[in-house]
Tab-separated table of C-alpha atoms in Angstrom:
chain	number	residue	atom	x	y	z
A	1	TRP	CA	15.219	167.993	207.493
A	2	SER	CA	18.472	168.196	205.630
A	3	ASP	CA	17.154	166.087	202.732
A	4	PHE	CA	13.998	168.161	202.477
A	5	SER	CA	15.988	171.405	202.251
A	6	GLN	CA	18.160	170.029	199.484
A	7	ASN	CA	15.091	168.926	197.477
A	8	THR	CA	13.463	172.315	197.956
A	9	MET	CA	16.529	174.158	196.756
A	10	THR	CA	16.781	171.883	193.724
A	11	LEU	CA	13.186	172.556	192.714
A	12	GLN	CA	13.705	176.298	193.047
A	13	THR	CA	16.678	176.319	190.604
A	14	LYS	CA	14.724	174.543	187.784
A	15	LYS	CA	12.819	177.558	186.455
A	16	GLY	CA	11.135	177.720	182.987
A	17	PHE	CA	10.431	180.634	180.577
A	18	THR	CA	8.034	183.265	181.688
A	19	LEU	CA	5.034	184.261	179.586
A	20	ILE	CA	6.648	187.588	178.743
A	21	GLU	CA	9.822	185.867	177.516
A	22	ILE	CA	7.796	183.531	175.314
A	23	MET	CA	5.806	186.462	173.886
A	24	VAL	CA	9.005	188.387	173.125
A	25	ALA	CA	10.557	185.356	171.414
A	26	VAL	CA	7.440	184.725	169.319
A	27	SER	CA	7.275	188.407	168.354
A	28	LEU	CA	10.926	188.425	167.279
A	29	PHE	CA	10.376	185.239	165.268
A	30	ALA	CA	7.323	186.757	163.572
A	31	ILE	CA	9.258	189.921	162.669
A	32	VAL	CA	12.182	187.937	161.226
A	33	ALA	CA	9.810	185.655	159.309
A	34	THR	CA	7.927	188.647	157.852
A	35	ILE	CA	11.141	190.346	156.736
A	36	THR	CA	12.495	187.137	155.226
A	37	THR	CA	9.245	186.386	153.401
A	38	GLY	CA	9.101	189.926	152.033
A	39	ALA	CA	12.675	189.669	150.798
A	40	LEU	CA	11.937	186.345	149.090
A	41	VAL	CA	8.806	187.733	147.404
A	42	THR	CA	10.717	190.810	146.219
A	43	ALA	CA	13.559	188.669	144.879
A	44	SER	CA	11.051	186.441	143.088
A	45	ASN	CA	9.315	189.453	141.481
A	46	VAL	CA	12.642	190.952	140.396
A	47	ASN	CA	13.716	187.639	138.872
A	48	ARG	CA	10.374	187.263	137.070
A	49	LYS	CA	10.649	190.788	135.630
A	50	ALA	CA	14.253	190.196	134.595
A	51	GLN	CA	13.242	187.024	132.769
A	52	ALA	CA	10.368	188.839	131.039
A	53	ILE	CA	12.710	191.632	129.913
A	54	LYS	CA	15.250	189.093	128.652
A	55	ILE	CA	12.609	187.247	126.622
A	56	ALA	CA	11.315	190.519	125.151
A	57	ILE	CA	14.805	191.757	124.232
A	58	ASP	CA	15.692	188.351	122.757
A	59	ASN	CA	12.587	188.604	120.574
A	60	LEU	CA	13.609	192.103	119.462
A	61	ASN	CA	17.144	190.952	118.636
A	62	PHE	CA	15.749	188.038	116.617
A	63	ALA	CA	13.461	190.383	114.663
A	64	ILE	CA	16.295	192.847	113.950
A	65	ASP	CA	18.691	190.047	112.941
A	66	SER	CA	16.052	188.638	110.576
A	67	MET	CA	15.592	192.048	108.937
A	68	VAL	CA	19.329	192.603	108.593
A	69	LEU	CA	19.936	189.180	107.015
A	70	ASN	CA	17.122	189.665	104.493
A	71	LEU	CA	18.226	193.191	103.608
A	72	GLN	CA	21.795	191.993	103.084
A	73	SER	CA	20.416	189.596	100.467
A	74	GLY	CA	18.083	192.222	99.021
A	75	GLN	CA	18.275	194.689	96.162
A	76	TYR	CA	16.393	197.758	94.965
A	77	PHE	CA	15.846	199.278	98.417
A	78	HIS	CA	12.803	201.534	98.301
A	79	CYS	CA	12.191	203.966	101.178
A	80	ILE	CA	8.499	204.352	102.050
A	81	LYS	CA	7.010	207.351	103.824
A	82	ASP	CA	3.778	206.907	105.809
A	83	ALA	CA	3.941	203.137	105.492
A	84	SER	CA	1.375	202.434	108.209
A	85	SER	CA	-1.429	202.046	105.647
A	86	ILE	CA	0.612	199.802	103.312
A	87	THR	CA	-0.878	196.306	103.088
A	88	THR	CA	0.590	194.978	99.851
A	89	TRP	CA	3.250	195.513	97.188
A	90	ASP	CA	3.150	198.565	94.934
A	91	PRO	CA	4.583	197.990	91.426
A	92	THR	CA	6.618	201.211	91.713
A	93	TYR	CA	8.740	199.556	94.415
A	94	SER	CA	10.313	197.329	91.749
A	95	ASN	CA	11.572	200.066	89.447
A	96	SER	CA	14.776	201.247	91.103
A	97	LEU	CA	16.509	202.313	94.292
A	98	LYS	CA	14.663	205.143	95.990
A	99	SER	CA	15.468	207.323	98.953
A	100	CYS	CA	12.921	209.348	100.898
A	101	SER	CA	12.887	213.080	100.254
A	102	GLY	CA	11.861	216.089	102.306
A	103	ILE	CA	13.229	217.936	105.308
A	104	ASP	CA	13.479	214.602	107.118
A	105	PRO	CA	14.751	212.138	104.469
A	106	SER	CA	13.594	209.138	106.438
A	107	GLY	CA	10.677	206.792	106.021
A	108	ASP	CA	8.914	204.347	108.295
A	109	GLY	CA	9.048	201.456	105.859
A	110	ILE	CA	11.325	199.792	103.336
A	111	ALA	CA	10.486	197.581	100.348
A	112	PHE	CA	13.006	195.459	98.492
A	113	ASN	CA	13.480	192.372	96.349
A	114	LEU	CA	15.127	189.240	97.641
A	115	ARG	CA	17.538	187.424	95.370
A	116	PRO	CA	17.409	185.460	93.124
A	117	CYS	CA	15.554	188.105	91.162
A	118	PRO	CA	15.794	189.217	87.501
A	119	LEU	CA	17.764	192.449	87.121
A	120	ASN	CA	17.287	195.688	85.199
A	121	PRO	CA	14.488	195.949	86.185
A	122	PRO	CA	13.003	193.139	88.290
A	123	ILE	CA	9.960	191.581	86.683
A	124	THR	CA	6.953	192.259	88.888
A	125	GLY	CA	5.159	189.010	89.634
A	126	ASN	CA	8.059	186.751	88.662
A	127	PRO	CA	7.842	183.653	90.923
A	128	ASP	CA	11.603	183.788	91.521
A	129	CYS	CA	11.456	187.377	92.743
A	130	GLU	CA	10.466	187.463	96.403
A	131	GLN	CA	9.206	190.869	97.479
A	132	VAL	CA	9.443	192.034	101.085
A	133	ILE	CA	8.227	195.063	103.039
A	134	TYR	CA	9.216	196.013	106.587
A	135	LYS	CA	7.221	198.803	108.166
A	136	HIS	CA	6.244	200.530	111.391
A	137	ASN	CA	2.690	199.921	112.581
A	138	VAL	CA	0.963	201.789	115.420
A	139	VAL	CA	-2.356	200.871	117.005
A	140	GLY	CA	-3.310	203.287	119.776
A	141	THR	CA	-0.168	203.638	121.883
A	142	GLN	CA	1.312	200.272	120.875
A	143	GLY	CA	3.906	200.216	118.093
A	144	SER	CA	5.357	197.203	116.307
A	145	ILE	CA	7.450	196.249	113.281
A	146	GLN	CA	5.564	194.335	110.615
A	147	VAL	CA	6.652	192.313	107.603
A	148	TRP	CA	4.848	191.559	104.353
A	149	ARG	CA	6.141	188.924	101.929
A	150	LYS	CA	4.734	188.091	98.515
A	151	SER	CA	5.092	184.357	99.117
A	152	TRP	CA	2.991	184.593	102.278
A	153	GLY	CA	0.215	186.759	100.856
A	154	GLY	CA	-2.366	188.367	103.102
A	155	ASN	CA	-1.742	191.366	105.331
A	156	PRO	CA	1.510	192.352	107.078
A	157	VAL	CA	2.191	190.550	110.367
A	158	ASP	CA	4.024	191.644	113.508
A	159	ILE	CA	7.566	190.378	113.983
A	160	THR	CA	8.007	192.039	117.380
A	161	ALA	CA	6.306	190.696	120.507
A	162	PRO	CA	3.480	192.646	122.208
A	163	GLU	CA	5.767	192.991	125.239
A	164	ILE	CA	7.880	195.337	123.079
A	165	ASN	CA	6.610	198.802	122.153
A	166	ILE	CA	8.327	200.224	119.062
A	167	ASN	CA	8.106	204.008	119.343
A	168	VAL	CA	10.437	204.833	116.434
A	169	PHE	CA	11.231	202.912	113.253
A	170	LYS	CA	13.148	205.082	110.804
A	171	VAL	CA	14.586	204.039	107.465
A	172	TYR	CA	17.187	205.901	105.429
A	173	VAL	CA	18.135	204.648	101.955
A	174	ASP	CA	21.362	205.692	100.232
A	175	VAL	CA	21.041	205.155	96.473
A	176	ASN	CA	24.777	205.561	95.850
A	177	PHE	CA	26.961	202.554	95.103
A	178	PRO	CA	26.926	200.243	96.979
A	179	PRO	CA	23.291	200.663	98.030
A	180	ARG	CA	22.716	200.780	101.734
A	181	ALA	CA	19.908	201.169	104.250
A	182	ILE	CA	20.106	202.572	107.767
A	183	LEU	CA	17.546	201.352	110.291
A	184	ILE	CA	16.901	203.160	113.574
A	185	VAL	CA	14.702	201.409	116.132
A	186	LYS	CA	13.707	202.886	119.496
A	187	GLY	CA	11.182	201.791	122.082
A	188	HIS	CA	10.628	200.281	125.491
A	189	VAL	CA	9.541	197.090	127.215
A	190	ASN	CA	5.904	197.075	128.343
A	191	ASP	CA	6.377	196.462	132.058
A	192	ASN	CA	6.735	198.421	135.288
A	193	THR	CA	10.426	199.063	134.576
A	194	ASN	CA	9.798	200.627	131.112
A	195	THR	CA	13.272	199.519	130.036
A	196	THR	CA	14.208	201.538	126.927
A	197	PHE	CA	16.338	200.560	123.943
A	198	SER	CA	17.829	202.297	120.912
A	199	LEU	CA	19.349	200.382	117.985
A	200	GLU	CA	20.927	201.463	114.713
A	201	ASN	CA	21.991	199.177	111.871
A	202	THR	CA	23.627	199.964	108.533
A	203	ILE	CA	23.012	197.303	105.881
A	204	TYR	CA	24.622	197.037	102.437
A	205	GLY	CA	22.430	195.319	99.904
A	206	GLN	CA	23.039	193.508	96.636
A	207	PHE	CA	23.393	195.294	93.303
C-alpha cells in the first residue's frame, strides 16, 4: 500500500501544459512574429527607397558636374529664352556673349562654344569648334535637362534620369568680364517621399 501511494503521488506531480496555456503561447508567438515581420518589411522598404533616392541624386550630381565642367571650358555664353522647342544650333549663338532681357532676365537654356574654338568671332561649322546647348525640357508634368552637341548630331537628349523631375532650370548670363553663367536647378525625386532639391552654381567661362 505504501508503494502504491508513492507511485500515485509521483504521477500526480508530473502535469503537462493545458490546452489554454498552449493556445495563449501560440497566440503570443503569432503576435510577436507578425510585429517582427512587419518591422522587417518596413525596414526593407525604407532601405529600398533610400537607395533609389541616392541613385537619383547621384545621377543629378553627375549631370550638374558635367554641365559645370563643360561651361568652365566654354566661351560665348548665350542665354536662351523659351528653349523647350530648340532642337539644333542657331548661327546667332556664335556671334557674342548674350544675356536674357526682360522683367525676368533669366532663360531656360544656354548655348556656348567649347574650346578649342577660333575667336572673334567663332567660325560657325568649324570642325574644331564644338557647340553645346543645355536646356530645360518638359513633357506633361515631367521635366528634365537636355543636352545637344554638334558632334553628336540629332535631337537633344536627357542627361537627368526619369526618377528626377526638374521643375525649374534657370540660366542667367553676365556679359561683363570675366563672363559667367548662373544655373539654378530645382525639382524633386519621383517617389512616395517626393524629396526636393535646390541647387545653384556660378560658372566662369573662357574669354
